[in-house]
Coordinates of C-alpha atoms and ligand atoms in Angstrom, one line a residue:
M59 CA 91.9 163.0 171.6
N60 CA 91.9 163.4 175.2
I61 CA 88.8 163.3 177.3
L62 CA 88.3 163.9 180.6
I63 CA 85.6 162.5 182.7
K64 CA 85.1 164.1 185.8
N65 CA 83.6 163.6 189.5
G66 CA 81.8 160.5 188.3
L67 CA 82.2 156.9 190.0
I68 CA 85.1 154.8 189.0
V69 CA 83.7 151.3 189.8
N70 CA 86.1 148.2 189.2
A71 CA 85.5 144.8 190.2
G72 CA 87.3 145.5 193.8
E73 CA 86.1 148.8 194.6
S74 CA 84.2 152.1 193.6
V75 CA 86.4 155.9 193.9
R76 CA 84.8 158.7 193.3
A77 CA 87.6 160.3 190.5
D78 CA 88.3 161.9 187.7
L79 CA 89.5 159.3 184.5
Y80 CA 91.6 160.8 182.0
I81 CA 91.9 159.2 178.2
E82 CA 94.4 160.1 176.1
E83 CA 93.7 158.5 172.9
D84 CA 93.0 155.0 172.9
K85 CA 94.4 154.6 176.5
I86 CA 93.3 155.2 180.0
K87 CA 95.9 157.6 181.4
A88 CA 94.9 158.0 184.7
V89 CA 92.5 157.4 187.3
A90 CA 92.7 160.1 190.2
S91 CA 91.0 163.3 191.5
N92 CA 91.3 166.3 190.6
I93 CA 93.0 166.1 187.7
T94 CA 93.7 169.3 185.7
S95 CA 94.5 169.1 182.2
N96 CA 94.2 170.8 178.7
A97 CA 91.2 167.6 177.3
D98 CA 89.4 168.5 174.0
E99 CA 86.1 167.2 175.5
A100 CA 85.3 167.2 179.3
I101 CA 82.6 165.7 181.1
D102 CA 80.9 165.9 183.6
A103 CA 79.7 162.9 184.9
E104 CA 78.7 163.6 188.2
G105 CA 76.1 161.3 189.8
M106 CA 77.2 158.9 186.8
Y107 CA 79.1 155.4 187.3
V108 CA 82.0 155.1 185.3
L109 CA 82.1 151.2 184.1
P110 CA 84.7 149.7 182.0
G111 CA 83.1 148.7 178.8
A112 CA 81.0 145.1 179.3
I113 CA 82.8 142.0 177.1
D114 CA 80.2 139.8 176.0
P115 CA 82.4 136.2 175.2
H116 CA 79.0 134.9 173.9
T117 CA 77.4 135.7 170.4
H118 CA 76.4 134.0 167.3
I119 CA 76.9 136.6 165.0
S120 CA 76.3 135.7 161.2
M121 CA 75.8 132.2 162.3
E122 CA 74.6 129.3 160.0
A123 CA 72.1 127.5 161.2
G124 CA 70.9 125.1 158.2
E125 CA 69.4 127.4 155.5
I126 CA 69.2 130.6 158.0
T127 CA 70.9 132.7 159.3
T128 CA 71.3 134.7 162.3
K129 CA 69.6 138.2 162.0
D130 CA 72.7 140.3 163.6
D131 CA 75.9 140.1 161.2
F132 CA 79.4 142.5 162.9
K133 CA 77.4 145.7 161.5
S134 CA 74.3 145.5 163.1
G135 CA 75.2 143.8 165.9
T136 CA 78.7 145.3 167.1
A137 CA 76.8 148.4 166.8
A138 CA 73.6 147.2 168.9
A139 CA 76.3 146.0 171.7
A140 CA 77.6 149.5 171.8
C141 CA 74.8 150.7 172.3
G142 CA 74.1 148.6 175.6
G143 CA 77.7 149.3 177.0
I144 CA 79.6 146.5 175.3
T145 CA 83.2 147.3 173.9
T146 CA 84.3 143.8 173.0
I147 CA 82.5 140.6 171.6
L148 CA 83.7 136.8 171.1
D149 CA 82.2 135.2 168.4
F150 CA 82.0 131.7 167.1
P151 CA 83.4 130.5 164.1
E152 CA 82.5 127.2 163.1
P153 CA 84.1 124.7 160.4
A154 CA 82.1 123.4 157.8
E155 CA 82.0 120.3 156.3
G156 CA 85.9 120.1 155.4
E157 CA 86.7 123.1 156.1
T158 CA 89.9 123.4 158.5
L159 CA 89.6 125.2 161.4
L160 CA 92.2 128.5 160.3
D161 CA 90.5 128.8 157.1
C162 CA 87.2 128.8 159.1
I163 CA 88.6 131.7 162.0
E164 CA 89.9 133.7 158.2
R165 CA 85.9 133.8 156.8
K166 CA 84.8 135.2 159.7
H167 CA 87.3 137.2 160.6
K168 CA 86.6 139.0 157.0
L169 CA 83.0 138.8 158.1
A170 CA 84.3 141.3 160.7
Q171 CA 86.8 143.2 159.3
G172 CA 85.1 146.5 158.3
E173 CA 82.2 146.0 159.6
A174 CA 82.9 145.4 163.8
A175 CA 82.1 149.2 165.1
V176 CA 83.6 147.7 169.0
D177 CA 86.8 145.5 169.2
Y178 CA 86.2 141.5 168.9
S179 CA 87.7 138.0 168.9
F180 CA 86.9 134.4 168.3
H181 CA 86.7 131.4 169.6
P182 CA 86.9 128.5 167.1
S183 CA 84.8 126.2 167.2
I184 CA 85.6 122.1 167.0
T185 CA 82.1 121.2 165.2
R186 CA 83.1 117.3 164.8
S187 CA 85.1 114.3 166.3
S188 CA 87.8 115.1 163.5
S189 CA 91.4 114.6 164.2
E190 CA 92.5 117.2 161.6
L191 CA 90.3 120.2 163.5
I192 CA 92.5 118.9 166.7
E193 CA 95.9 119.4 164.8
E194 CA 95.3 122.9 164.2
V195 CA 94.5 123.6 168.2
E196 CA 98.4 124.5 169.1
R197 CA 97.9 126.7 165.6
A198 CA 95.3 128.6 166.4
I199 CA 96.7 129.0 169.8
R200 CA 100.0 130.0 168.6
D201 CA 99.8 131.7 165.3
Y202 CA 96.2 133.2 165.9
G203 CA 95.7 134.4 169.0
T204 CA 92.5 132.7 169.8
P205 CA 93.4 130.1 172.9
T206 CA 89.7 129.7 173.6
F207 CA 87.6 126.7 172.2
K208 CA 83.9 125.6 172.0
I209 CA 82.8 122.4 172.0
Y210 CA 79.3 121.3 171.9
M211 CA 78.2 117.6 173.8
A212 CA 75.0 118.2 172.2
Y213 CA 73.7 119.0 168.4
D214 CA 75.0 117.3 164.9
I215 CA 77.9 118.9 165.3
R216 CA 78.6 117.6 168.9
A217 CA 82.6 115.8 169.6
D218 CA 82.5 113.0 171.3
D219 CA 84.1 112.2 174.6
L220 CA 87.8 110.9 172.8
T221 CA 87.7 114.2 170.8
I222 CA 87.2 116.4 174.0
L223 CA 89.9 114.8 176.1
K224 CA 92.2 115.3 173.1
V225 CA 91.5 118.8 173.0
L226 CA 91.8 119.6 176.5
Q227 CA 95.2 117.6 176.6
K228 CA 96.1 120.3 173.9
T229 CA 94.6 123.6 175.6
A230 CA 96.4 122.0 178.8
K231 CA 99.9 122.0 176.7
Y232 CA 99.8 125.0 175.1
G233 CA 97.7 127.4 177.3
G234 CA 94.2 127.9 176.1
L235 CA 90.5 127.0 177.3
V236 CA 87.5 124.8 176.2
M237 CA 84.5 126.5 176.6
V238 CA 81.7 123.5 176.2
H239 CA 77.7 123.5 175.7
A240 CA 77.4 120.9 178.1
E241 CA 73.7 119.0 177.3
N242 CA 73.9 115.8 177.2
H243 CA 72.5 114.5 173.3
S244 CA 71.4 110.6 174.1
I245 CA 69.5 112.2 176.5
I246 CA 67.6 114.6 174.4
E247 CA 67.4 112.6 171.6
F248 CA 65.8 110.1 173.9
M249 CA 63.4 112.9 175.3
T250 CA 62.7 114.2 172.0
H251 CA 61.2 110.9 170.2
K252 CA 59.4 109.2 173.4
L253 CA 57.5 113.0 173.3
A254 CA 57.0 112.8 169.8
N255 CA 55.4 108.9 169.8
E256 CA 53.2 110.3 172.6
G257 CA 52.0 113.1 170.2
R258 CA 53.7 115.7 172.9
T259 CA 55.4 117.8 170.3
D260 CA 53.6 121.1 170.7
L261 CA 55.9 123.8 171.9
R262 CA 55.3 123.4 175.6
Y263 CA 56.8 120.2 175.6
H264 CA 60.3 122.1 174.2
P265 CA 62.0 122.0 178.4
E266 CA 60.6 118.4 178.7
S267 CA 62.7 117.0 175.6
R268 CA 65.8 119.1 177.1
P269 CA 65.4 118.5 180.7
S270 CA 67.9 119.7 183.6
V271 CA 69.5 116.3 184.5
A272 CA 70.8 116.1 181.1
E273 CA 72.3 119.6 181.6
E274 CA 73.8 118.0 184.9
E275 CA 74.9 114.7 183.5
A276 CA 77.2 116.8 180.6
V277 CA 78.5 119.5 182.8
S278 CA 79.7 116.2 185.7
R279 CA 81.6 114.5 182.6
A280 CA 82.9 117.6 181.0
I281 CA 84.8 118.4 184.7
K282 CA 85.6 114.8 185.3
L283 CA 87.6 114.8 181.7
A284 CA 89.3 118.4 182.5
E285 CA 90.1 117.1 186.0
L286 CA 92.1 113.7 184.1
T287 CA 93.7 116.0 181.4
G288 CA 94.7 118.3 184.1
A289 CA 92.9 121.3 182.0
G290 CA 90.9 124.1 182.4
L291 CA 87.4 124.1 181.5
Y292 CA 84.9 126.9 180.7
I293 CA 81.0 126.2 180.8
V294 CA 78.3 128.4 178.7
H295 CA 75.3 129.6 179.3
L296 CA 74.9 127.4 182.8
S297 CA 70.8 127.0 183.5
T298 CA 70.3 125.1 186.5
R299 CA 70.9 124.5 190.1
D300 CA 71.7 121.0 189.7
A301 CA 74.9 121.8 187.1
L302 CA 75.9 124.4 189.1
A303 CA 75.6 122.2 192.7
K304 CA 78.5 119.9 190.3
I305 CA 80.7 122.9 189.2
R306 CA 80.7 124.2 193.1
E307 CA 81.8 120.6 194.2
A308 CA 84.6 120.4 191.4
R309 CA 85.7 124.0 192.2
A310 CA 85.9 123.0 196.1
R311 CA 88.4 120.0 195.0
G312 CA 90.6 122.2 193.1
V313 CA 89.4 121.7 189.8
R314 CA 89.7 125.1 187.3
V315 CA 86.1 125.4 186.1
F316 CA 84.8 128.8 185.2
A317 CA 80.7 128.9 184.1
E318 CA 78.8 131.3 182.3
T319 CA 75.5 132.2 182.9
C320 CA 72.9 134.3 180.7
P321 CA 69.8 136.9 181.8
Q322 CA 67.9 134.5 180.2
Y323 CA 68.3 131.6 182.8
L324 CA 68.6 134.5 185.5
L325 CA 65.2 136.3 185.0
L326 CA 62.9 134.2 182.8
T327 CA 61.1 130.9 183.7
E328 CA 59.9 127.7 181.9
E329 CA 55.8 129.4 182.5
K330 CA 57.0 131.3 179.0
Y331 CA 56.4 127.5 177.3
E332 CA 52.8 128.4 178.5
L333 CA 51.8 131.6 176.5
K334 CA 49.7 131.1 174.0
G335 CA 49.6 130.2 169.8
F336 CA 52.9 130.5 168.5
E337 CA 54.2 133.1 171.8
P338 CA 56.8 130.2 173.5
A339 CA 58.5 130.2 170.4
K340 CA 60.6 133.3 171.2
Y341 CA 61.8 131.9 174.4
I342 CA 62.9 128.3 172.5
I343 CA 66.4 128.2 173.1
S344 CA 69.2 125.5 174.9
P345 CA 69.2 124.7 177.5
P346 CA 65.6 125.3 178.0
L347 CA 64.8 127.8 180.4
R348 CA 64.2 126.6 183.9
T349 CA 62.4 127.6 187.2
A350 CA 62.4 129.8 189.6
R351 CA 64.4 127.8 192.3
D352 CA 67.2 127.8 189.3
N353 CA 67.2 131.4 188.5
S354 CA 67.3 132.7 192.5
A355 CA 70.4 129.3 192.5
L356 CA 71.8 131.1 189.8
W357 CA 71.9 134.5 190.9
N358 CA 73.5 132.9 194.2
G359 CA 76.0 131.2 192.0
I360 CA 77.3 134.6 190.9
K361 CA 77.7 136.1 194.4
S362 CA 79.3 133.0 196.1
G363 CA 82.1 133.4 193.2
D364 CA 81.3 129.8 191.4
I365 CA 79.4 131.5 188.2
Q366 CA 82.2 134.0 187.1
V367 CA 80.5 135.3 183.9
A368 CA 76.8 136.8 182.4
A369 CA 77.3 136.9 179.0
T370 CA 74.1 136.5 176.0
D371 CA 74.4 133.6 173.5
H372 CA 73.0 136.2 171.4
C373 CA 71.4 134.4 168.8
P374 CA 68.6 136.5 166.9
F375 CA 66.1 135.1 165.0
D376 CA 63.1 136.8 163.2
F377 CA 60.4 136.0 164.8
K378 CA 58.1 136.0 162.0
G379 CA 59.5 134.6 158.8
M380 CA 62.4 132.7 160.7
K381 CA 60.8 130.8 164.5
D382 CA 57.9 129.9 162.3
R383 CA 59.4 129.3 158.8
Y384 CA 59.2 125.3 159.5
G385 CA 56.2 125.4 161.2
K386 CA 54.2 127.1 164.4
K387 CA 53.1 123.6 166.4
D388 CA 55.9 121.2 166.4
F389 CA 59.4 122.2 169.0
R390 CA 61.5 120.6 167.0
K391 CA 61.5 122.3 164.4
V392 CA 61.7 126.2 165.8
P393 CA 65.2 127.5 165.4
N394 CA 66.9 128.0 169.0
G395 CA 67.8 131.4 170.2
V396 CA 67.1 134.8 172.0
P397 CA 68.7 138.1 171.1
G398 CA 70.6 139.8 173.9
V399 CA 73.8 141.7 172.9
E400 CA 72.2 145.1 173.7
T401 CA 70.3 144.5 177.0
L402 CA 73.0 142.3 179.1
L403 CA 74.3 145.3 180.8
M404 CA 71.3 147.2 181.5
L405 CA 69.3 144.3 182.6
L406 CA 71.9 143.1 185.3
H407 CA 72.4 146.6 186.3
S408 CA 68.0 147.0 186.9
E409 CA 67.2 143.2 187.6
G410 CA 70.9 142.5 189.6
V411 CA 72.3 145.5 191.4
V412 CA 69.4 147.9 191.8
K413 CA 67.1 145.0 193.2
G414 CA 69.8 144.2 195.9
K415 CA 71.1 141.0 193.9
I416 CA 74.3 141.7 193.2
S417 CA 76.8 144.7 194.2
L418 CA 77.9 147.1 191.1
G419 CA 81.7 145.8 191.9
K420 CA 79.9 142.2 191.5
M421 CA 78.7 143.5 188.5
V422 CA 81.4 144.5 187.1
E423 CA 83.4 141.8 187.9
I424 CA 81.5 139.3 185.5
L425 CA 80.4 141.4 182.8
S426 CA 84.5 143.1 182.0
T427 CA 87.2 141.6 184.8
N428 CA 86.6 138.3 185.0
P429 CA 86.1 137.6 181.0
A430 CA 88.9 140.1 180.6
R431 CA 91.1 137.9 182.8
I432 CA 89.6 134.3 181.8
F433 CA 89.6 134.7 178.0
G434 CA 93.1 136.7 177.9
L435 CA 92.2 140.0 177.0
K436 CA 94.9 142.0 178.9
E437 CA 94.4 145.6 177.9
K438 CA 90.2 145.0 179.0
G439 CA 88.1 144.9 181.8
A440 CA 89.3 147.8 184.2
L441 CA 89.9 150.9 184.3
L442 CA 93.0 151.3 184.9
P443 CA 95.9 153.7 183.5
G444 CA 97.3 151.4 180.5
K445 CA 94.4 149.7 179.6
D446 CA 92.6 150.2 176.6
A447 CA 89.8 153.2 176.8
D448 CA 86.7 151.2 176.7
V449 CA 84.4 152.9 178.9
V450 CA 80.9 153.4 180.0
V451 CA 79.6 156.4 181.8
F452 CA 76.6 155.1 182.9
D453 CA 73.0 156.9 184.7
P454 CA 72.2 154.8 186.8
G455 CA 68.6 156.5 187.0
R456 CA 68.0 156.2 183.9
E457 CA 64.5 154.9 182.5
F458 CA 63.9 152.7 179.5
T459 CA 61.3 150.3 179.0
I460 CA 62.6 147.8 176.3
D461 CA 60.9 147.3 173.3
H462 CA 62.8 146.1 170.1
R463 CA 62.0 149.3 168.3
K464 CA 64.0 151.0 170.3
L465 CA 67.0 149.1 170.4
H466 CA 69.5 148.2 167.5
M467 CA 69.5 144.3 167.1
N468 CA 68.4 143.8 164.0
V469 CA 65.3 141.4 164.8
D470 CA 61.7 141.9 165.5
Y471 CA 61.1 141.1 169.1
N472 CA 62.7 141.0 172.2
P473 CA 62.2 138.4 174.5
Y474 CA 62.5 141.4 177.6
K475 CA 59.6 143.5 176.2
G476 CA 57.9 145.2 178.6
F477 CA 60.8 144.7 181.1
K478 CA 61.4 148.6 183.3
I479 CA 64.6 149.3 183.2
T480 CA 66.4 151.9 185.6
G481 CA 70.1 152.6 184.7
M482 CA 71.1 153.0 181.0
P483 CA 74.2 153.8 179.5
H484 CA 74.8 157.5 178.8
L485 CA 78.4 157.5 176.5
V486 CA 79.8 154.8 175.1
Y487 CA 83.8 155.1 174.4
S488 CA 85.7 152.1 172.3
R489 CA 89.0 152.9 172.4
G490 CA 88.4 156.1 173.4
R491 CA 86.3 156.8 170.5
L492 CA 82.5 157.4 171.1
V493 CA 80.6 155.0 169.7
A494 CA 77.1 155.3 171.1
K495 CA 75.3 157.7 173.4
W496 CA 71.8 158.5 175.0
E497 CA 69.6 161.1 172.6
G498 CA 66.1 161.4 173.8
K499 CA 64.2 158.5 175.0
K500 CA 66.9 155.9 173.2
M501 CA 70.4 155.3 173.1
Q502 CA 71.9 156.3 169.3
F503 CA 74.6 154.9 167.6
V504 CA 77.0 157.0 166.7
G505 CA 80.0 154.9 165.8
N506 CA 81.3 153.4 162.3
P507 CA 81.9 150.1 161.0
G508 CA 85.6 148.9 160.9
W509 CA 86.7 150.6 164.2
G510 CA 86.8 147.9 165.9
R511 CA 89.7 145.7 165.4
F512 CA 90.3 142.0 166.4
V513 CA 92.1 141.4 168.8
R514 CA 94.4 138.7 169.5
R515 CA 94.5 136.5 173.4
S516 CA 96.6 134.8 175.0
I517 CA 95.8 133.2 178.4
N518 CA 98.4 131.6 180.7
Ligands
DUC707 N1 71.5 127.5 172.0 C1 70.7 128.2 171.4 O1 69.9 128.5 172.3 N2 71.0 129.3 170.5 C2 72.4 129.1 169.9 C3 73.0 127.7 170.2 C4 72.9 127.3 171.9 O2 73.9 126.0 172.2
ZN708 ZN1 74.9 126.3 173.3
ZN709 ZN1 75.7 130.1 172.1

């Protein structure tokens, strides 16, 4: 099927041009003014933006957390992604005790096959300090096309510094990238015990248990380890001004460190933990929400280029039945995570572009172009001839109020409830196939489970 999108504002990271975009089957064939062709379908995008599909490189689909599993599987999670203008997701296979890295990638791959409605890939996680897992890094890069690895510096699945060094060394050698959840585990353990000894386990103490210094120290240490090995490094879900300062300093001295932040760290603050009753549970995430000063430092970090990616850390647990499963009065017992894959683009546009915090080109850079470059998605991330036709026709004036009942994520609340959004997707294409469209007062999923393909990646 050939599609001609006429008269839209074609937005790439570098520039925006008013032009037509021609899709032939699954690829972008041409971007030019006044294209005339016998397309099967012509779309008038006058007054609309035409954006590359966004890439979310940080989702936790069907993630097992003890006795519970995140609510979105590949079917619901990728349908929600499509409705939000996200046309590629990168998820984290986490090896269970005794499981090999490659078996774990296979296991997660099977969950996605026949279910995913948009394209996907994986960042295998090194979930313990194990030489067997480290040995498999080369094969994951070479044989599987999954060259990016997640390491936790906190939680029970954390890796020690020696493991981090060894994985950094391997990724530097074979062409890969280590992504770190950077929080100092000992600081968190110390603070959590201290708070518990003082009887301060109410939900409002969650941020105190994971202070900014825990993140700053871990970011700083991870950078030093990367520097020692000459490897690149990617910091996930950056939340603080002080950790950002460490990244800025490292980049200034030539370290290849990338940083990602998320809408929750740009738009919400720790005041949410002061809400009444069990409401704060909706915001129990790690790292925790920080201050307004951190929010604005992160926006500035995006503007300055020190933060290259906005992702979601999509990790949905129901408010009723999951967040409250182990009790309502103790922050240590609440599963950590917020849903977000569907609201990434709308929030970045409405709160970022419309409110003048970032330009439209910058939004495309952090949602599409940079994640495609950093994670080796060579066919994605820009509206250029030869790239996959992952395209969002976006209505910049369309209004929408966030409410989980009008969204497609399989979760019973939304942390941005009541946010008034300006600008929503109109049509969303994944490799030339319409997967979501605006209908009435909300997005409608019109794609097919199984359309999404695993994308092999390589990093130079
Ligand atoms: N933080 C969360 O809040 N949820 C999933 C994992 C993480 O690091
Ligand atoms: Zn994390
Ligand atoms: Zn995460």
